[in-house]
Coordinates of C-alpha atoms and ligand atoms in Angstrom, one line a residue:
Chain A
X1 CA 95.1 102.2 94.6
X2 CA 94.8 102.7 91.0
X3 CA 96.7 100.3 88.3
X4 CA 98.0 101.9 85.4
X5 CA 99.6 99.9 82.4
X6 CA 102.7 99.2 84.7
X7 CA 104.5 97.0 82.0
X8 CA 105.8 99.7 79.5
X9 CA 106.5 102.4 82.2
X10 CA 109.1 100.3 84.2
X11 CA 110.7 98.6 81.5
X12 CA 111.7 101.6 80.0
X13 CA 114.4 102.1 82.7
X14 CA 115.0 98.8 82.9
X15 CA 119.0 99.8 82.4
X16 CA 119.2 102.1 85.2
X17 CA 117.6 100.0 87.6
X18 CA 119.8 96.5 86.5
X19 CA 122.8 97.7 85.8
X20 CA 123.0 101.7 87.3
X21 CA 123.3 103.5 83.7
X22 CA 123.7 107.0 84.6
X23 CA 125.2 109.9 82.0
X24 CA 128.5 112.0 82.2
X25 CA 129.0 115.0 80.1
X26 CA 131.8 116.6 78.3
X27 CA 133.0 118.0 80.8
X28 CA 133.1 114.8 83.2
X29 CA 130.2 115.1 85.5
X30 CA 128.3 112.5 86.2
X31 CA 125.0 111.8 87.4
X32 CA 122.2 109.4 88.4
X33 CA 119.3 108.6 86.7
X34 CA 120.8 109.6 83.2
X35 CA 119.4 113.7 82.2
X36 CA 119.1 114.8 78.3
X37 CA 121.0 118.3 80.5
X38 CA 124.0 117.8 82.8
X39 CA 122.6 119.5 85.7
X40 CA 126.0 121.2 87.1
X41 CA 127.0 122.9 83.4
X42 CA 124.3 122.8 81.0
X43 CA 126.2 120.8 78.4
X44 CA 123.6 118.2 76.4
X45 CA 126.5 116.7 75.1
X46 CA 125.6 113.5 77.7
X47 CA 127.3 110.1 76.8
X48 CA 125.9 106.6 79.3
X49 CA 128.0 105.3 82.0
X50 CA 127.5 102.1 84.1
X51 CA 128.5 103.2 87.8
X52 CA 130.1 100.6 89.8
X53 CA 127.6 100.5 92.3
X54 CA 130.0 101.2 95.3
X55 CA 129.0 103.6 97.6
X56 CA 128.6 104.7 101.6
X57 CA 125.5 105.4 103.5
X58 CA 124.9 109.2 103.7
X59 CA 121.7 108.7 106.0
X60 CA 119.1 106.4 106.5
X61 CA 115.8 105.8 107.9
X62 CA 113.6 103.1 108.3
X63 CA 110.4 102.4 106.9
X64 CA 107.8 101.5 109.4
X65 CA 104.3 103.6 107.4
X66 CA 105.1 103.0 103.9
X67 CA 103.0 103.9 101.2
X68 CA 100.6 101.3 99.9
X69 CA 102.1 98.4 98.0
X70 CA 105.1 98.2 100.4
X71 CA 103.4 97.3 103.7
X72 CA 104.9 93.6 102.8
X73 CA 108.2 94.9 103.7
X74 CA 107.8 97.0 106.8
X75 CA 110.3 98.1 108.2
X76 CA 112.3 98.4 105.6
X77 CA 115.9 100.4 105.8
X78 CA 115.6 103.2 103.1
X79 CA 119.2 105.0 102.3
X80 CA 120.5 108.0 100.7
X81 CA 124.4 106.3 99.6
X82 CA 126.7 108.4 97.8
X83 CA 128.2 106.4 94.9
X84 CA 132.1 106.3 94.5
X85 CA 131.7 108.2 91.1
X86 CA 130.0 110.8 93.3
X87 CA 126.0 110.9 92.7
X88 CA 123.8 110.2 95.7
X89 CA 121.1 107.6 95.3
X90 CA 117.9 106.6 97.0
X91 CA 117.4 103.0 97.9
X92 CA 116.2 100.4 100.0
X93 CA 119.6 98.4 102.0
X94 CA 119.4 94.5 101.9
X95 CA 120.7 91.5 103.8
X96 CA 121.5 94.4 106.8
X97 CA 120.7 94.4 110.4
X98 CA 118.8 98.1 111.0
X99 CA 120.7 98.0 114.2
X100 CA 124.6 98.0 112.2
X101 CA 123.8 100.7 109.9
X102 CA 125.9 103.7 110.5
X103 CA 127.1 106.7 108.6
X104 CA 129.6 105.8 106.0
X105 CA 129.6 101.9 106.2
X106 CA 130.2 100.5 102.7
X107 CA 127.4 99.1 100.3
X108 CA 127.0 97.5 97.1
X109 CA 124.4 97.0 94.8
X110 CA 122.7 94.1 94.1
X111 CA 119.7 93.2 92.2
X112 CA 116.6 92.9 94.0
X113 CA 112.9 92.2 94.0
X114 CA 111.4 95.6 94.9
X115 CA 107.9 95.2 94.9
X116 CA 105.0 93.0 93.6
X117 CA 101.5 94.0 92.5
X118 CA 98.5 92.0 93.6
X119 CA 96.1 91.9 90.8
X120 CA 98.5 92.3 87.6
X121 CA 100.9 89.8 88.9
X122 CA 103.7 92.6 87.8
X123 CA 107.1 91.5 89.8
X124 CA 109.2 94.5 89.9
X125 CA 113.1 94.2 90.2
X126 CA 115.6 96.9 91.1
X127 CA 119.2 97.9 92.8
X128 CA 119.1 97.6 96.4
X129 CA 122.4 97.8 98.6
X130 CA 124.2 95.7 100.9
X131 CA 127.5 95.7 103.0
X132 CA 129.8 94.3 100.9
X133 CA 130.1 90.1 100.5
X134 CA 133.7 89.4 101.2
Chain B
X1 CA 102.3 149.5 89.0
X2 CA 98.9 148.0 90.9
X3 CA 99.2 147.2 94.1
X4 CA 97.1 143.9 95.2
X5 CA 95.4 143.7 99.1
X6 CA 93.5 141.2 100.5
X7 CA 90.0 142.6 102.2
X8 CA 88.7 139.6 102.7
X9 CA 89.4 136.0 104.9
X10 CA 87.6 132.8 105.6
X11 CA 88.4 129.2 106.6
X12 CA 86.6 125.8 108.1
X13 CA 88.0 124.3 111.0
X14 CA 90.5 121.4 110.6
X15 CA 89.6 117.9 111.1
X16 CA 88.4 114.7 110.1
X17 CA 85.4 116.2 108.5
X18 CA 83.5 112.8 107.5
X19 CA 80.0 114.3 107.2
X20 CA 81.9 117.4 104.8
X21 CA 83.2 116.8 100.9
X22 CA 85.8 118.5 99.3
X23 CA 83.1 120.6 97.7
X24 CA 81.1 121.4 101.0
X25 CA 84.9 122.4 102.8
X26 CA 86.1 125.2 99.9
X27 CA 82.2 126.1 99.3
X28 CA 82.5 127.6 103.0
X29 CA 85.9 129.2 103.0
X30 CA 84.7 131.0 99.8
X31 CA 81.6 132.4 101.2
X32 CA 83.4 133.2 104.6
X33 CA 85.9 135.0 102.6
X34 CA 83.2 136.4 99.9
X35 CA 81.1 137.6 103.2
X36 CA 84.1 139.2 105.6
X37 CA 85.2 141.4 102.6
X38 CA 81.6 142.0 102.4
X39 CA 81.1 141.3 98.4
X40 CA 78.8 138.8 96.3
X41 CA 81.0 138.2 93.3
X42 CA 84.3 137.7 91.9
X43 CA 85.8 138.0 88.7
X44 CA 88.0 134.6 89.1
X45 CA 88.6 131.7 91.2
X46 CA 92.2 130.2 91.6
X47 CA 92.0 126.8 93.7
X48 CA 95.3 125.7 95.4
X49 CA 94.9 121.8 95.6
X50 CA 97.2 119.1 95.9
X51 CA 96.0 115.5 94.9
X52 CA 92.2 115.4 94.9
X53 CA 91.9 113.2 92.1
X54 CA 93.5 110.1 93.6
X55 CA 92.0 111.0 97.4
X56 CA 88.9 111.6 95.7
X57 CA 88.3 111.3 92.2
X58 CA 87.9 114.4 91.5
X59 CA 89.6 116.7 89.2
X60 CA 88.1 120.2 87.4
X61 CA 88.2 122.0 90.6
X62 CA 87.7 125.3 89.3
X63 CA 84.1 124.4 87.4
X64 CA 83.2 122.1 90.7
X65 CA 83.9 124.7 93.6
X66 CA 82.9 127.9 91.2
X67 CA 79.3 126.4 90.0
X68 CA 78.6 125.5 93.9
X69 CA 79.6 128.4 95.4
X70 CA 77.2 130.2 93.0
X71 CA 79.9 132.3 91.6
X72 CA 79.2 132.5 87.6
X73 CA 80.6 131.8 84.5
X74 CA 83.8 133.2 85.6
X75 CA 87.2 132.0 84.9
X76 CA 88.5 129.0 87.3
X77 CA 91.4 126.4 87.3
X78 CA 93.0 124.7 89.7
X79 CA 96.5 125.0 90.9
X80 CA 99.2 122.6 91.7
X81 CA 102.5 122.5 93.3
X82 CA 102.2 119.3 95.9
X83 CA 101.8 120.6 98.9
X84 CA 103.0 124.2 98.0
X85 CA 99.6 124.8 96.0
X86 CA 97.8 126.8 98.5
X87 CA 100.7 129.3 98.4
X88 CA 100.9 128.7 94.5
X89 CA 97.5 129.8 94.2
X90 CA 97.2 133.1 96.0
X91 CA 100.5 134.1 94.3
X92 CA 98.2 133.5 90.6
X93 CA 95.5 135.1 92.1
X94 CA 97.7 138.5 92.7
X95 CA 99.3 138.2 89.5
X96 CA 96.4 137.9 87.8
X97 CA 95.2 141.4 90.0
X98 CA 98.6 142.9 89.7
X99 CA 98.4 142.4 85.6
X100 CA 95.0 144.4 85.4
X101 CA 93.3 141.5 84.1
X102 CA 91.1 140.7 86.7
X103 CA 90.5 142.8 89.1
X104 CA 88.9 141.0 91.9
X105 CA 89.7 137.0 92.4
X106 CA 88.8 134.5 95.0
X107 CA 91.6 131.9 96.0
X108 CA 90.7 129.1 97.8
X109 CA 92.8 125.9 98.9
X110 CA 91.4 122.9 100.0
X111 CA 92.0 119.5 100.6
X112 CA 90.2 115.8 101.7
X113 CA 92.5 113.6 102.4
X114 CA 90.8 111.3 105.4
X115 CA 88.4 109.7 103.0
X116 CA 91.6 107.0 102.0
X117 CA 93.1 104.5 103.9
X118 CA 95.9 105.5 105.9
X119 CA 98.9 104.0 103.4
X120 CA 97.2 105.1 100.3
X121 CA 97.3 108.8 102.0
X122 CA 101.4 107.9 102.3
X123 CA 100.9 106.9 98.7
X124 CA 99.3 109.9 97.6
X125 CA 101.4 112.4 99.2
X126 CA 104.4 110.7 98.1
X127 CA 103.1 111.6 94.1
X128 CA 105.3 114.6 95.0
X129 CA 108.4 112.9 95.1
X130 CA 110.0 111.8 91.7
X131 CA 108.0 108.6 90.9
X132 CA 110.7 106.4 89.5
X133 CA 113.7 107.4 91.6
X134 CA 111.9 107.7 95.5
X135 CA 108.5 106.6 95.0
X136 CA 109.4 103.3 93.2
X137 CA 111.7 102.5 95.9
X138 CA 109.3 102.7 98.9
X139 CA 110.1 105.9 99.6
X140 CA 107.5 108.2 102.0
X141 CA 107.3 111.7 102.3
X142 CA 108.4 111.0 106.1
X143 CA 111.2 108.5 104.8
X144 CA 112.2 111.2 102.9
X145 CA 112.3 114.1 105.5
X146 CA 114.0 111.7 107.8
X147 CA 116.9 111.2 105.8
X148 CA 117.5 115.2 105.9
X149 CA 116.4 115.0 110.0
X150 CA 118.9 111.9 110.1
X151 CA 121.6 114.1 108.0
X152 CA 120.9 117.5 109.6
X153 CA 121.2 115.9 113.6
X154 CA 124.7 114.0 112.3
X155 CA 126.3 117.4 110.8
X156 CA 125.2 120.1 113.5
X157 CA 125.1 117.7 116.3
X158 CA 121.5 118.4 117.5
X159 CA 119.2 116.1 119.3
X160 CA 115.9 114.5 118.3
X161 CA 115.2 117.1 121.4
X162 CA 115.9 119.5 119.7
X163 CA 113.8 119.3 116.8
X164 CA 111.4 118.2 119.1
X165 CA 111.1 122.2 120.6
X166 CA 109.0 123.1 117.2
X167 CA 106.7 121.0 117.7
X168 CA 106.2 121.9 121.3
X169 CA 105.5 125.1 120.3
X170 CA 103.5 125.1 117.8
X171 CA 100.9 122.6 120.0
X172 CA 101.6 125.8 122.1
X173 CA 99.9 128.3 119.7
X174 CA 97.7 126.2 118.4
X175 CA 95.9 125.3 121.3
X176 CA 94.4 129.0 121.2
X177 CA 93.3 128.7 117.8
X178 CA 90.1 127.4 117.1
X179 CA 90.2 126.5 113.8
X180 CA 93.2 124.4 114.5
X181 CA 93.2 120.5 114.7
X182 CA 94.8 119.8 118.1
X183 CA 93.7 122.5 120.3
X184 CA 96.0 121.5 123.4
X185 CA 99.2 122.3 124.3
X186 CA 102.2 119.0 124.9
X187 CA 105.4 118.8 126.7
X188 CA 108.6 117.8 125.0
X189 CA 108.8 114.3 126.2
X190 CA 105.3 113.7 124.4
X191 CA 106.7 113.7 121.7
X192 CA 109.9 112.0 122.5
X193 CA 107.7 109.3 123.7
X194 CA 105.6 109.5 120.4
X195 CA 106.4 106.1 118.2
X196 CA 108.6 106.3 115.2
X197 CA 107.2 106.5 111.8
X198 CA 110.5 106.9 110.1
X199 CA 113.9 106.9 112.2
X200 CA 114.7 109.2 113.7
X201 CA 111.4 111.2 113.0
X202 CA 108.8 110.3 115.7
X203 CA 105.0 110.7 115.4
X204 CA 104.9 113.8 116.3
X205 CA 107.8 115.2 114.6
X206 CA 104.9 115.1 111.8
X207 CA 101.7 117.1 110.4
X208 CA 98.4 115.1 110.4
X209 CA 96.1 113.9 107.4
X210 CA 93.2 116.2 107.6
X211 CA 90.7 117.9 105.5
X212 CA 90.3 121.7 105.6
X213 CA 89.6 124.8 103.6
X214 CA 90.7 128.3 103.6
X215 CA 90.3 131.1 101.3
X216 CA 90.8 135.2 100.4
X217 CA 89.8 137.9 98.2
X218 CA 92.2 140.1 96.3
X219 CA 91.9 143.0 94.5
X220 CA 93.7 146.7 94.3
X221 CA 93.4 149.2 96.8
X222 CA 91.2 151.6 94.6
X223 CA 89.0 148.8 93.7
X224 CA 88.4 147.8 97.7
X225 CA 87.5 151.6 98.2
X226 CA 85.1 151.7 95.5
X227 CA 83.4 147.9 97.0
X228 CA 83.5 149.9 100.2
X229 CA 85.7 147.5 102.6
X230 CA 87.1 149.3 105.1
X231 CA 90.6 150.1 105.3
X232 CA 91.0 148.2 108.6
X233 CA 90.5 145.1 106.6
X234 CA 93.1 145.6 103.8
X235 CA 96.3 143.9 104.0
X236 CA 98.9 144.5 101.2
X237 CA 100.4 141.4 99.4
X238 CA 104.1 143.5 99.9
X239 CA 106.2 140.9 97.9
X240 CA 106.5 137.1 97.0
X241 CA 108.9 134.9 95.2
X242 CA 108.4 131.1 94.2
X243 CA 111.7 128.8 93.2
X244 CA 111.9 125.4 92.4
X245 CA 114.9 122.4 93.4
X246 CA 115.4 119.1 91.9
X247 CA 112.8 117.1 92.3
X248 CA 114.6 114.1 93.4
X249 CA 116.4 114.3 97.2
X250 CA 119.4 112.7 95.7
X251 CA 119.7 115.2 93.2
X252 CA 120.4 118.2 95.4
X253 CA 123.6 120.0 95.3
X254 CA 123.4 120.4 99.2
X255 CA 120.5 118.2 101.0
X256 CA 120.4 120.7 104.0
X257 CA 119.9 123.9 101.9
X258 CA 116.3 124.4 100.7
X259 CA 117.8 126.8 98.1
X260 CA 114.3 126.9 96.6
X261 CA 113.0 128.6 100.0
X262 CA 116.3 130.6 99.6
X263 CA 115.7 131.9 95.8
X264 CA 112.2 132.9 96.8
X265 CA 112.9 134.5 99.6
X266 CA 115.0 136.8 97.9
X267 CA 112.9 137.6 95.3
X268 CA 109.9 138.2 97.8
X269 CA 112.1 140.3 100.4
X270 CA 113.6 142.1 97.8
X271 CA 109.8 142.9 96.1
X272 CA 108.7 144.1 99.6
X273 CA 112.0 146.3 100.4
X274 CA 112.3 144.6 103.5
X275 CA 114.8 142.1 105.1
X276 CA 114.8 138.9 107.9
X277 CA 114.8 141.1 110.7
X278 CA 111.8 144.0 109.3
X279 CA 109.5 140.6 110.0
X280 CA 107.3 140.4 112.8
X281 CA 106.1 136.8 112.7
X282 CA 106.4 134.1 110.3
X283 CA 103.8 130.8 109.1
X284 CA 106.3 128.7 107.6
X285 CA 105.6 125.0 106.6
X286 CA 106.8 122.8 109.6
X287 CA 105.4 119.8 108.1
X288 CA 108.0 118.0 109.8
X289 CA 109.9 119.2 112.6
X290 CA 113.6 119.1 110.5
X291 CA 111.7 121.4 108.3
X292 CA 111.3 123.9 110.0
X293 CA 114.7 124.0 111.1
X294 CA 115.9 124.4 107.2
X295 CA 113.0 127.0 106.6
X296 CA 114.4 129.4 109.3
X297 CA 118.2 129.1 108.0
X298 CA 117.0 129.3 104.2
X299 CA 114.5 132.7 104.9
X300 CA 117.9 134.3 106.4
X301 CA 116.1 134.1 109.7
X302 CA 118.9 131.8 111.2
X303 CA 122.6 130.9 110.0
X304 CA 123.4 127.9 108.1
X305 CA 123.1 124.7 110.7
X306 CA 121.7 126.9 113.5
X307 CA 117.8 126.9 112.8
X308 CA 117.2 124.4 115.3
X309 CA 119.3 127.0 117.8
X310 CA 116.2 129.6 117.6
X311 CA 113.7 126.9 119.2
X312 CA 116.9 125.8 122.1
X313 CA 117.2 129.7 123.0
X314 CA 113.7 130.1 123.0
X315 CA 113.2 132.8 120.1
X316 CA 110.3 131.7 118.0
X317 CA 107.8 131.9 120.8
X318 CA 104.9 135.0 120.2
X319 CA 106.6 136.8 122.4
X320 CA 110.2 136.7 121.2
X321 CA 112.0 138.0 118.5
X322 CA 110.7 135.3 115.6
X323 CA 107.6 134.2 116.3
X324 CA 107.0 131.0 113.7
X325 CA 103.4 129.5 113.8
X326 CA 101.4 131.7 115.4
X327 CA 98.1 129.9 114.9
X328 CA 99.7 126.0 115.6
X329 CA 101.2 125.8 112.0
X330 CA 100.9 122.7 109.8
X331 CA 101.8 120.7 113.0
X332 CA 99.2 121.6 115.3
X333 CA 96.6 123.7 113.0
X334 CA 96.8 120.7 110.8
X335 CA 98.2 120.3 107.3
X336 CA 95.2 120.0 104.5
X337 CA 98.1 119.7 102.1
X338 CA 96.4 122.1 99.2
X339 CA 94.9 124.1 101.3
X340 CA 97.5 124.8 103.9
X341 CA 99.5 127.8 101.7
X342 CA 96.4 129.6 102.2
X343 CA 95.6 128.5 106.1
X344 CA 98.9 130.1 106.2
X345 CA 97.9 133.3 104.6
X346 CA 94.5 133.7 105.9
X347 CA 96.5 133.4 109.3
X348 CA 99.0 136.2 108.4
X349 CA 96.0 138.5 107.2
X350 CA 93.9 137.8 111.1
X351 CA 97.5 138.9 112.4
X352 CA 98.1 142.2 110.6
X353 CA 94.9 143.3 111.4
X354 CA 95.3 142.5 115.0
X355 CA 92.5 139.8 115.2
X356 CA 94.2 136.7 116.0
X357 CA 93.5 134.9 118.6
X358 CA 97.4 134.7 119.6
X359 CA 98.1 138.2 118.4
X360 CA 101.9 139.3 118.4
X361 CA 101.7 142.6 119.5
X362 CA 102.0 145.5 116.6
X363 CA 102.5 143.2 114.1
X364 CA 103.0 145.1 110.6
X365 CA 104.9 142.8 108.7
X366 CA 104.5 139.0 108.5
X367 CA 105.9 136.1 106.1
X368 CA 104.5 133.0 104.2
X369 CA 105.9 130.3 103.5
X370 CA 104.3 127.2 101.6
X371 CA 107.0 124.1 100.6
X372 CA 105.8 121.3 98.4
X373 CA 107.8 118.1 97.6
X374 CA 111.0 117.9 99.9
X375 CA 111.8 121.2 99.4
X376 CA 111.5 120.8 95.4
X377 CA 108.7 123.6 94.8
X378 CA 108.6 126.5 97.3
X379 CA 106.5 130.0 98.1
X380 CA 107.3 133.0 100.3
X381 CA 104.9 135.5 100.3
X382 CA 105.4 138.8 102.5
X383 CA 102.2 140.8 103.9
X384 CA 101.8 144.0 105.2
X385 CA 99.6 145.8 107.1
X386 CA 98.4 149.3 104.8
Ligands
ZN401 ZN1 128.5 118.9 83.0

């Protein structure tokens, strides 16, 4: 696969993917990855917000033919969790057996290694979600 | 205003075409389609492709399939919207008719996608999804369709059965196509048995990778009486609409509505003054099973939740009241991503004249429909008969 200057491009979201950033307008609605335009009303009046990283599992899958770069992993659990400030995010579950996965079991995030790359030696870092550690 | 028909077809069989290139695949449709409508030049070429620059490093489609198909120093870009691109294209292509611009213009959508490895393909395809927030994660195009399969199954209460009726039948139509990639028909617990890609979607809840071309001539009705194609061969371009949704999954107000589909449908019905039930057949784009359960609730075909009902009850077959995928649709025909919104269309014109090889009897009305990303970028088109 091609390698493009990786370094620059992931950084810059370095905040959403350590520590869930995401933006709520004016008018309280919040969303995930942070927009310049709150995508229920239109407002641009947008101000940051660290979510809590709580959430339940909306649906899941698991990984078995991932795309290049991630056949390391296979199979991975993949989820779509709804956070508890309300917006959905994608992500891989951690420290889970596929098998106890169900709709609506509790997560939380926790920061992961998410991918490596061969020849540039780039370690990439990101949320993933667990059940909760008690 | 102009009125746009198509008078001419043409397409390559779809496979795993490892003596063909890209160029040698859309070189044929074009001169299939240039030859059926019985002409030798074009004023413009609009080429539906997907990702031909990573699958083969090759961008600049429009110079590239224009200078080998010996067309001129015409006017010719390539057009994207992932997997919707085909459909993208022909829509352009009549614009640029209906605008009085151009007056006759070759679309053609094609695709190579075999000459990668297997997980670069995954990785290729998934360049459609949002980048940082799916791609990044690990996230496939199947990954991502089996979250909405997973989703859809848990809210409605339908089986992996169930969803496994579309694929059933369109290895049913398919297997009398013969441009189609998997020319044979398969029982249900075929793919049941098939081995899980992404749980709970199953091998054959899935389109393949494969290479293909297809392509069509438009141009106004007074212009195809003056180039002397006969009236048997036209097929109107009645209406189309094209929407897009968030980009993202996560990002969607409702993650079983394709409200893209739903927004261009409207448009496109309401452009052809006809509604769900004036349609006699319709391609839409099962590139996964779950899909083409959403496509039949968002087109107005089916209620919300019950798309999956039509394939239980046994309504999308030829011979009943919906017929989806006459020709084997992206499952069985095969699903050159690029190309496969004009497969589609190319289809829907061999219907309307009555020359398919699965004809649905008196077919005067027929429906496109061409999704690319998970339902982020989406196409009906509605053709009629003249
Ligand atoms: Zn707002």
């Amino acid at each position: 696969m091609s390698r493009p200057m990786q370094v620059s491009r992931y950084w810059r979201h370095f905040r959403e993917k350590y520590r869930l950033i995401g933006g709520k307008c004016e008018n309280g609605h919040v969303h995930f990855p942070k927009r310049p335009i709150c995508p229920v009303c239109g407002s641009r009046e947008i101000e940051e917000v660290e979510l809590s990283g709580k959430g339940k599992v909306l649906s899941w899958t698991l990984v078995r033919n991932p795309p290049s770069g991630f056949e390391y992993y296979k199979p991975y659990p993949l989820a779509l969790i709804e956070l508890e400030e309300g917006p959905i995010v994608l992500a891989q579950l951690t420290d889970v057996d596929p098998e106890e996965i169900d709709f609506g079991m509790e997560v939380e995030v926790v920061t992961k290694k998410i991918r490596e790359f061969e020849e540039d030696g780039i370690i990439l870092y990101g949320y993933k979600f667990r059940p909760p550690v008690k | 205003m102009r009125k746009a028909v198509i008078i001419g077809a043409g397409m390559t069989p779809v496979g795993e075409h490892w003596k063909l290139a890209l160029r040698d695949l859309a070189v044929e449709a074009v001169l299939n389609a240039m030859d059926d409508a019985g002409i030798d030049k074009v004023d413009s070429l609009y080429v539906g492709n997907m990702i031909s620059g990573p699958f083969v490093e090759q961008e600049n489609l429009g110079s590239l399939i224009a200078d080998w198909a010996g067309l001129g120093n015409i006017p010719a870009v390539k057009i994207e919207a992932a997997c919707a691109s085909g459909g993208a294209a022909v829509q352009e292509g009549v614009k640029a008719v209906l605008s009085g611009l151009e007056d006759v213009v070759a679309v053609v959508g094609v695709e190579k996608m075999t000459d990668a490895w297997p997980n670069d393909a995954t990785r290729y395809l998934a360049y459609a999804a949002d980048a940082e927030w799916e791609l990044f994660h690990g996230a496939s195009f199947v990954a991502l369709n089996a979250l909405v399969m997973r989703y859809y199954m848990k809210t409605y209460g339908y089986t992996e059965e169930d969803l496994a009726l579309f694929a059933v039948n369109a290895h049913t139509n398919g297997a009398k196509n013969p441009y189609a990639m998997f020319k044979r028909p398969i029982k249900l617990e075929t793919v049941l048995k098939s081995p899980y890609i992404a749980d709970p979607l199953k091998l054959f809840d899935a389109s393949p990778v494969c290479d293909g071309a297809a392509a069509v001539i438009i141009t106004t009705p007074e212009k195809a009486k003056e180039l002397g194609v006969p009236k048997e061969k036209w097929v109107e371009v009645a209406g189309m609409g094209r929407a897009i949704d968030t980009i993202n999954l996560a990002n969607r107000e409702d993650l079983l509505t394709l409200k893209a589909a739903k927004v261009a449908a409207e448009r496109a019905y309401k452009m052809a003054g006809v509604e769900p039930k004036d349609i006699d057949f319709f391609e839409i784009h099962d590139a996964f099973t779950i899909m083409a359960a959403l496509s039949l609730e968002a087109l107005g075909v089916a209620k919300k939740g019950e798309g999956a009902k039509l394939a239980r009850e046994g309504q999308i077959a030829i011979d009943a009241d919906y017929p989806i995928q006459t020709m084997g649709g992206l499952k069985a025909r095969g699903h050159p991503v690029g190309a496969t919104g004009v497969y589609q269309t190319v289809e829907a014109v061999l219907q309307l004249r009555g020359e398919a090889p699965n004809q649905v009897p008196d077919a005067e009305v027929g429906l496109t429909q061409n999704i690319g990303g998970t339902g982020s970028n989406i196409t009906v088109t509605v053709l009629r008969r003249v």
